[in-house]
Amino acid sequence: MQPYANNSGKSNVLAYYLGDDFIVVQFPHSSYYKYTYSSAGQAAIETMKRCAQNGSGLGTFISSKDTQPDYASKGPSLESFL
């Protein structure tokens, strides 16, 4: 997992992990969500990857009613997805 830079200081995203066609996002209380091309669409995943790497906008993108991507699965750790 890569720590999320959280440039705004307001995000609830703690860390992320990038795969070829997915992203796993860690939120507080050890909740991990996996978003995939299949669940959210390729464009959404690629936008989420850019936001994650830039340290800005990932939490907003995930929670926005206009763009809210569907997650494929939720788990207790990164290892549950790999």
N, CA, C and O atoms as a Tinker XYZ file with bonds, in Angstrom:
   328  protein
     1  N      0.850000   -1.178000    0.000000    73     2
     2  CA     0.000000    0.000000    0.000000    64     1     3
     3  C      0.894000    1.240000    0.000000    63     2     4     5
     4  O      1.951000    1.280000    0.629000    81     3
     5  N      0.435000    2.217000   -0.712000    73     3     6
     6  CA     1.104000    3.517000   -0.746000    64     5     7
     7  C      0.303000    4.482000    0.123000    63     6     8     9
     8  O     -0.915000    4.563000   -0.035000    81     7
     9  N      0.932000    5.206000    1.022000    73     7    10
    10  CA     0.186000    6.208000    1.788000    64     9    11
    11  C     -0.381000    7.268000    0.847000    63    10    12    13
    12  O      0.294000    7.713000   -0.081000    81    11
    13  N     -1.608000    7.661000    1.093000    73    11    14
    14  CA    -2.232000    8.710000    0.292000    64    13    15
    15  C     -1.734000   10.055000    0.799000    63    14    16    17
    16  O     -1.785000   10.315000    2.002000    81    15
    17  N     -1.253000   10.915000   -0.093000    73    15    18
    18  CA    -0.648000   12.194000    0.300000    64    17    19
    19  C     -1.652000   13.129000    0.966000    63    18    20    21
    20  O     -1.270000   13.924000    1.825000    81    19
    21  N     -2.924000   13.052000    0.589000    73    19    22
    22  CA    -3.965000   13.875000    1.205000    64    21    23
    23  C     -3.558000   15.347000    1.232000    63    22    24    25
    24  O     -3.486000   15.963000    2.296000    81    23
    25  N     -3.298000   15.890000    0.075000    73    23    26
    26  CA    -2.829000   17.270000   -0.032000    64    25    27
    27  C     -3.787000   18.293000    0.562000    63    26    28    29
    28  O     -3.354000   19.352000    1.017000    81    27
    29  N     -5.072000   17.994000    0.565000    73    27    30
    30  CA    -6.051000   18.931000    1.135000    64    29    31
    31  C     -6.117000   18.824000    2.654000    63    30    32    33
    32  O     -6.557000   19.756000    3.327000    81    31
    33  N     -5.683000   17.694000    3.190000    73    31    34
    34  CA    -5.772000   17.466000    4.628000    64    33    35
    35  C     -7.170000   17.095000    5.087000    63    34    36    37
    36  O     -7.408000   16.984000    6.290000    81    35
    37  N     -8.103000   16.900000    4.158000    73    35    38
    38  CA    -9.497000   16.635000    4.522000    64    37    39
    39  C     -9.993000   15.253000    4.104000    63    38    40    41
    40  O    -11.135000   14.895000    4.394000    81    39
    41  N     -9.165000   14.485000    3.437000    73    39    42
    42  CA    -9.605000   13.203000    2.890000    64    41    43
    43  C     -9.664000   12.121000    3.956000    63    42    44    45
    44  O     -8.895000   12.131000    4.917000    81    43
    45  N    -10.596000   11.184000    3.767000    73    43    46
    46  CA   -10.641000   10.028000    4.648000    64    45    47
    47  C     -9.917000    8.825000    4.035000    63    46    48    49
    48  O     -9.970000    7.727000    4.588000    81    47
    49  N     -9.248000    9.022000    2.907000    73    47    50
    50  CA    -8.444000    7.975000    2.283000    64    49    51
    51  C     -7.097000    7.923000    3.001000    63    50    52    53
    52  O     -6.431000    8.944000    3.170000    81    51
    53  N     -6.707000    6.717000    3.420000    73    51    54
    54  CA    -5.425000    6.552000    4.109000    64    53    55
    55  C     -4.322000    6.062000    3.191000    63    54    56    57
    56  O     -3.187000    6.533000    3.268000    81    55
    57  N     -4.657000    5.104000    2.311000    73    55    58
    58  CA    -3.646000    4.505000    1.452000    64    57    59
    59  C     -4.328000    3.872000    0.240000    63    58    60    61
    60  O     -5.552000    3.756000    0.183000    81    59
    61  N     -3.505000    3.469000   -0.723000    73    59    62
    62  CA    -4.048000    2.848000   -1.927000    64    61    63
    63  C     -3.042000    1.852000   -2.491000    63    62    64    65
    64  O     -1.853000    1.895000   -2.176000    81    63
    65  N     -3.548000    0.960000   -3.328000    73    63    66
    66  CA    -2.714000   -0.003000   -4.036000    64    65    67
    67  C     -3.225000   -0.069000   -5.463000    63    66    68    69
    68  O     -4.424000   -0.231000   -5.691000    81    67
    69  N     -2.323000    0.057000   -6.421000    73    67    70
    70  CA    -2.705000    0.060000   -7.827000    64    69    71
    71  C     -2.382000   -1.273000   -8.487000    63    70    72    73
    72  O     -1.289000   -1.815000   -8.323000    81    71
    73  N     -3.348000   -1.790000   -9.233000    73    71    74
    74  CA    -3.141000   -2.954000  -10.087000    64    73    75
    75  C     -3.367000   -2.534000  -11.526000    63    74    76    77
    76  O     -3.715000   -1.383000  -11.789000    81    75
    77  N     -3.176000   -3.438000  -12.447000    73    75    78
    78  CA    -3.362000   -3.098000  -13.856000    64    77    79
    79  C     -4.774000   -2.618000  -14.148000    63    78    80    81
    80  O     -4.964000   -1.628000  -14.855000    81    79
    81  N     -5.763000   -3.316000  -13.605000    73    79    82
    82  CA    -7.159000   -2.990000  -13.897000    64    81    83
    83  C     -7.990000   -2.774000  -12.641000    63    82    84    85
    84  O     -9.205000   -2.972000  -12.650000    81    83
    85  N     -7.328000   -2.364000  -11.555000    73    83    86
    86  CA    -8.043000   -2.123000  -10.304000    64    85    87
    87  C     -7.268000   -1.175000   -9.400000    63    86    88    89
    88  O     -6.098000   -0.875000   -9.634000    81    87
    89  N     -7.952000   -0.716000   -8.366000    73    87    90
    90  CA    -7.337000    0.041000   -7.291000    64    89    91
    91  C     -7.989000   -0.410000   -5.983000    63    90    92    93
    92  O     -9.205000   -0.585000   -5.914000    81    91
    93  N     -7.177000   -0.594000   -4.962000    73    91    94
    94  CA    -7.671000   -0.888000   -3.617000    64    93    95
    95  C     -7.441000    0.368000   -2.797000    63    94    96    97
    96  O     -6.347000    0.932000   -2.800000    81    95
    97  N     -8.478000    0.800000   -2.095000    73    95    98
    98  CA    -8.404000    2.021000   -1.301000    64    97    99
    99  C     -8.652000    1.671000    0.156000    63    98   100   101
   100  O     -9.616000    0.980000    0.484000    81    99
   101  N     -7.773000    2.154000    1.030000    73    99   102
   102  CA    -7.940000    1.944000    2.473000    64   101   103
   103  C     -8.543000    3.188000    3.088000    63   102   104   105
   104  O     -8.080000    4.308000    2.870000    81   103
   105  N     -9.596000    2.958000    3.867000    73   103   106
   106  CA   -10.257000    4.011000    4.623000    64   105   107
   107  C    -10.015000    3.766000    6.111000    63   106   108   109
   108  O     -9.486000    2.714000    6.473000    81   107
   109  N    -10.381000    4.695000    6.973000    73   107   110
   110  CA   -10.211000    4.481000    8.410000    64   109   111
   111  C    -10.918000    3.210000    8.887000    63   110   112   113
   112  O    -11.809000    2.688000    8.217000    81   111
   113  N    -10.511000    2.737000   10.029000    73   111   114
   114  CA   -11.088000    1.552000   10.671000    64   113   115
   115  C    -10.806000    0.292000    9.857000    63   114   116   117
   116  O    -11.605000   -0.644000    9.854000    81   115
   117  N     -9.669000    0.275000    9.170000    73   115   118
   118  CA    -9.201000   -0.900000    8.429000    64   117   119
   119  C    -10.210000   -1.434000    7.430000    63   118   120   121
   120  O    -10.363000   -2.646000    7.285000    81   119
   121  N    -10.895000   -0.541000    6.744000    73   119   122
   122  CA   -11.776000   -0.997000    5.675000    64   121   123
   123  C    -11.077000   -0.774000    4.337000    63   122   124   125
   124  O    -10.575000    0.312000    4.049000    81   123
   125  N    -11.059000   -1.815000    3.543000    73   123   126
   126  CA   -10.404000   -1.802000    2.240000    64   125   127
   127  C    -11.451000   -2.092000    1.171000    63   126   128   129
   128  O    -12.235000   -3.033000    1.294000    81   127
   129  N    -11.455000   -1.275000    0.127000    73   127   130
   130  CA   -12.395000   -1.452000   -0.968000    64   129   131
   131  C    -11.621000   -1.623000   -2.260000    63   130   132   133
   132  O    -10.686000   -0.876000   -2.546000    81   131
   133  N    -12.024000   -2.616000   -3.034000    73   131   134
   134  CA   -11.409000   -2.859000   -4.333000    64   133   135
   135  C    -12.378000   -2.402000   -5.418000    63   134   136   137
   136  O    -13.526000   -2.841000   -5.479000    81   135
   137  N    -11.888000   -1.517000   -6.263000    73   135   138
   138  CA   -12.639000   -1.011000   -7.400000    64   137   139
   139  C    -11.967000   -1.566000   -8.656000    63   138   140   141
   140  O    -10.745000   -1.490000   -8.784000    81   139
   141  N    -12.741000   -2.116000   -9.575000    73   139   142
   142  CA   -12.182000   -2.747000  -10.764000    64   141   143
   143  C    -12.798000   -2.155000  -12.026000    63   142   144   145
   144  O    -13.806000   -1.451000  -11.981000    81   143
   145  N    -12.162000   -2.462000  -13.150000    73   143   146
   146  CA   -12.740000   -2.069000  -14.436000    64   145   147
   147  C    -14.161000   -2.620000  -14.552000    63   146   148   149
   148  O    -15.058000   -1.938000  -15.048000    81   147
   149  N    -14.359000   -3.848000  -14.097000    73   147   150
   150  CA   -15.680000   -4.484000  -14.207000    64   149   151
   151  C    -16.723000   -3.802000  -13.339000    63   150   152   153
   152  O    -17.874000   -3.659000  -13.753000    81   151
   153  N    -16.339000   -3.379000  -12.145000    73   151   154
   154  CA   -17.327000   -2.805000  -11.218000    64   153   155
   155  C    -17.576000   -1.323000  -11.453000    63   154   156   157
   156  O    -18.703000   -0.852000  -11.302000    81   155
   157  N    -16.542000   -0.589000  -11.818000    73   155   158
   158  CA   -16.653000    0.870000  -11.897000    64   157   159
   159  C    -16.419000    1.441000  -13.292000    63   158   160   161
   160  O    -16.765000    2.590000  -13.564000    81   159
   161  N    -15.840000    0.647000  -14.163000    73   159   162
   162  CA   -15.522000    1.121000  -15.506000    64   161   163
   163  C    -14.071000    1.573000  -15.607000    63   162   164   165
   164  O    -13.493000    2.081000  -14.646000    81   163
   165  N    -13.503000    1.379000  -16.775000    73   163   166
   166  CA   -12.098000    1.712000  -16.984000    64   165   167
   167  C    -11.803000    3.189000  -16.772000    63   166   168   169
   168  O    -10.794000    3.536000  -16.158000    81   167
   169  N    -12.667000    4.060000  -17.271000    73   167   170
   170  CA   -12.421000    5.501000  -17.148000    64   169   171
   171  C    -12.384000    5.919000  -15.679000    63   170   172   173
   172  O    -11.528000    6.708000  -15.277000    81   171
   173  N    -13.305000    5.395000  -14.886000    73   171   174
   174  CA   -13.344000    5.740000  -13.458000    64   173   175
   175  C    -12.098000    5.244000  -12.740000    63   174   176   177
   176  O    -11.529000    5.962000  -11.918000    81   175
   177  N    -11.675000    4.032000  -13.042000    73   175   178
   178  CA   -10.482000    3.482000  -12.380000    64   177   179
   179  C     -9.248000    4.282000  -12.749000    63   178   180   181
   180  O     -8.417000    4.570000  -11.887000    81   179
   181  N     -9.118000    4.639000  -13.996000    73   179   182
   182  CA    -7.952000    5.425000  -14.406000    64   181   183
   183  C     -7.973000    6.813000  -13.769000    63   182   184   185
   184  O     -6.918000    7.342000  -13.420000    81   183
   185  N     -9.145000    7.407000  -13.614000    73   183   186
   186  CA    -9.253000    8.693000  -12.906000    64   185   187
   187  C     -8.863000    8.519000  -11.445000    63   186   188   189
   188  O     -8.141000    9.349000  -10.893000    81   187
   189  N     -9.334000    7.447000  -10.814000    73   187   190
   190  CA    -8.994000    7.189000   -9.415000    64   189   191
   191  C     -7.496000    6.983000   -9.242000    63   190   192   193
   192  O     -6.917000    7.451000   -8.261000    81   191
   193  N     -6.862000    6.291000  -10.181000    73   191   194
   194  CA    -5.412000    6.086000  -10.111000    64   193   195
   195  C     -4.672000    7.418000  -10.186000    63   194   196   197
   196  O     -3.727000    7.654000   -9.433000    81   195
   197  N     -5.106000    8.284000  -11.095000    73   195   198
   198  CA    -4.457000    9.602000  -11.211000    64   197   199
   199  C     -4.629000   10.402000   -9.920000    63   198   200   201
   200  O     -3.677000   11.003000   -9.422000    81   199
   201  N     -5.843000   10.403000   -9.386000    73   199   202
   202  CA    -6.094000   11.125000   -8.130000    64   201   203
   203  C     -5.222000   10.570000   -7.009000    63   202   204   205
   204  O     -4.653000   11.328000   -6.224000    81   203
   205  N     -5.119000    9.254000   -6.938000    73   203   206
   206  CA    -4.313000    8.625000   -5.886000    64   205   207
   207  C     -2.856000    9.042000   -5.996000    63   206   208   209
   208  O     -2.229000    9.410000   -5.004000    81   207
   209  N     -2.325000    8.980000   -7.207000    73   207   210
   210  CA    -0.918000    9.328000   -7.399000    64   209   211
   211  C     -0.647000   10.814000   -7.185000    63   210   212   213
   212  O      0.450000   11.198000   -6.780000    81   211
   213  N     -1.652000   11.651000   -7.460000    73   211   214
   214  CA    -1.502000   13.094000   -7.246000    64   213   215
   215  C     -1.770000   13.503000   -5.800000    63   214   216   217
   216  O     -1.456000   14.626000   -5.407000    81   215
   217  N     -2.343000   12.607000   -5.014000    73   215   218
   218  CA    -2.643000   12.914000   -3.616000    64   217   219
   219  C     -3.779000   13.893000   -3.445000    63   218   220   221
   220  O     -3.868000   14.587000   -2.432000    81   219
   221  N     -4.650000   13.949000   -4.442000    73   219   222
   222  CA    -5.726000   14.935000   -4.392000    64   221   223
   223  C     -6.948000   14.452000   -5.160000    63   222   224   225
   224  O     -6.836000   13.999000   -6.299000    81   223
   225  N     -8.124000   14.551000   -4.527000    73   223   226
   226  CA    -9.378000   14.304000   -5.208000    64   225   227
   227  C     -9.923000   12.894000   -5.151000    63   226   228   229
   228  O    -11.040000   12.662000   -5.614000    81   227
   229  N     -9.186000   11.942000   -4.604000    73   227   230
   230  CA    -9.647000   10.555000   -4.619000    64   229   231
   231  C    -10.895000   10.362000   -3.759000    63   230   232   233
   232  O    -11.879000    9.780000   -4.217000    81   231
   233  N    -10.863000   10.837000   -2.538000    73   231   234
   234  CA   -12.025000   10.701000   -1.658000    64   233   235
   235  C    -13.245000   11.407000   -2.212000    63   234   236   237
   236  O    -14.359000   10.890000   -2.133000    81   235
   237  N    -13.037000   12.578000   -2.769000    73   235   238
   238  CA   -14.134000   13.342000   -3.370000    64   237   239
   239  C    -14.721000   12.591000   -4.557000    63   238   240   241
   240  O    -15.942000   12.520000   -4.700000    81   239
   241  N    -13.877000   12.035000   -5.400000    73   239   242
   242  CA   -14.345000   11.275000   -6.556000    64   241   243
   243  C    -15.173000   10.075000   -6.114000    63   242   244   245
   244  O    -16.232000    9.806000   -6.681000    81   243
   245  N    -14.697000    9.359000   -5.108000    73   243   246
   246  CA   -15.396000    8.163000   -4.633000    64   245   247
   247  C    -16.740000    8.515000   -4.010000    63   246   248   249
   248  O    -17.715000    7.786000   -4.194000    81   247
   249  N    -16.804000    9.607000   -3.286000    73   247   250
   250  CA   -18.032000    9.941000   -2.564000    64   249   251
   251  C    -19.012000   10.821000   -3.335000    63   250   252   253
   252  O    -20.145000   11.010000   -2.893000    81   251
   253  N    -18.597000   11.355000   -4.466000    73   251   254
   254  CA   -19.468000   12.239000   -5.234000    64   253   255
   255  C    -20.662000   11.476000   -5.807000    63   254   256   257
   256  O    -20.504000   10.400000   -6.383000    81   255
   257  N    -21.840000   12.039000   -5.645000    73   255   258
   258  CA   -23.045000   11.409000   -6.179000    64   257   259
   259  C    -23.005000   11.325000   -7.697000    63   258   260   261
   260  O    -23.628000   10.442000   -8.286000    81   259
   261  N    -22.276000   12.238000   -8.337000    73   259   262
   262  CA   -22.193000   12.251000   -9.793000    64   261   263
   263  C    -21.255000   11.189000  -10.349000    63   262   264   265
   264  O    -21.472000   10.681000  -11.449000    81   263
   265  N    -20.216000   10.851000   -9.596000    73   263   266
   266  CA   -19.203000    9.926000  -10.121000    64   265   267
   267  C    -19.046000    8.669000   -9.278000    63   266   268   269
   268  O    -18.254000    7.800000   -9.643000    81   267
   269  N    -19.749000    8.533000   -8.190000    73   267   270
   270  CA   -19.540000    7.463000   -7.215000    64   269   271
   271  C    -19.374000    6.091000   -7.888000    63   270   272   273
   272  O    -20.343000    5.522000   -8.391000    81   271
   273  N    -18.159000    5.575000   -7.893000    73   271   274
   274  CA   -17.916000    4.285000   -8.532000    64   273   275
   275  C    -18.391000    3.128000   -7.649000    63   274   276   277
   276  O    -18.354000    3.208000   -6.421000    81   275
   277  N    -18.829000    2.068000   -8.294000    73   275   278
   278  CA   -19.197000    0.855000   -7.562000    64   277   279
   279  C    -17.935000    0.087000   -7.226000    63   278   280   281
   280  O    -17.024000   -0.007000   -8.048000    81   279
   281  N    -17.874000   -0.461000   -6.024000    73   279   282
   282  CA   -16.725000   -1.281000   -5.666000    64   281   283
   283  C    -17.043000   -2.745000   -5.935000    63   282   284   285
   284  O    -18.199000   -3.167000   -5.890000    81   283
   285  N    -16.002000   -3.501000   -6.211000    73   283   286
   286  CA   -16.157000   -4.926000   -6.512000    64   285   287
   287  C    -16.272000   -5.738000   -5.237000    63   286   288   289
   288  O    -17.046000   -6.692000   -5.166000    81   287
   289  N    -15.494000   -5.356000   -4.224000    73   287   290
   290  CA   -15.508000   -6.092000   -2.965000    64   289   291
   291  C    -14.918000   -5.251000   -1.850000    63   290   292   293
   292  O    -14.218000   -4.265000   -2.084000    81   291
   293  N    -15.219000   -5.668000   -0.635000    73   291   294
   294  CA   -14.729000   -5.020000    0.572000    64   293   295
   295  C    -14.039000   -6.090000    1.396000    63   294   296   297
   296  O    -14.508000   -7.226000    1.458000    81   295
   297  N    -12.929000   -5.738000    2.030000    73   295   298
   298  CA   -12.220000   -6.727000    2.821000    64   297   299
   299  C    -11.500000   -6.119000    4.006000    63   298   300   301
   300  O    -11.426000   -4.898000    4.142000    81   299
   301  N    -10.965000   -6.987000    4.870000    73   299   302
   302  CA   -10.296000   -6.525000    6.079000    64   301   303
   303  C     -8.834000   -6.138000    5.881000    63   302   304   305
   304  O     -8.218000   -5.535000    6.759000    81   303
   305  N     -8.277000   -6.495000    4.706000    73   303   306
   306  CA    -6.866000   -6.198000    4.455000    64   305   307
   307  C     -6.581000   -6.253000    2.958000    63   306   308   309
   308  O     -7.373000   -6.788000    2.182000    81   307
   309  N     -5.457000   -5.702000    2.571000    73   307   310
   310  CA    -5.037000   -5.769000    1.178000    64   309   311
   311  C     -4.868000   -7.220000    0.740000    63   310   312   313
   312  O     -5.225000   -7.584000   -0.381000    81   311
   313  N     -4.330000   -8.033000    1.619000    73   311   314
   314  CA    -4.055000   -9.426000    1.286000    64   313   315
   315  C     -5.316000  -10.193000    0.900000    63   314   316   317
   316  O     -5.236000  -11.188000    0.179000    81   315
   317  N     -6.467000   -9.746000    1.367000    73   315   318
   318  CA    -7.720000  -10.434000    1.032000    64   317   319
   319  C     -8.076000  -10.279000   -0.442000    63   318   320   321
   320  O     -8.949000  -10.989000   -0.941000    81   319
   321  N     -7.415000   -9.361000   -1.147000    73   319   322
   322  CA    -7.696000   -9.110000   -2.565000    64   321   323
   323  C     -6.620000   -9.667000   -3.490000    63   322   324   325
   324  O     -6.845000   -9.784000   -4.694000    81   323
   325  N     -5.480000  -10.005000   -2.959000    73   323   326
   326  CA    -4.353000  -10.423000   -3.811000    64   325   327
   327  C     -4.198000  -11.931000   -3.842000    63   326   328
   328  O     -3.301000  -12.447000   -4.509000    81   327
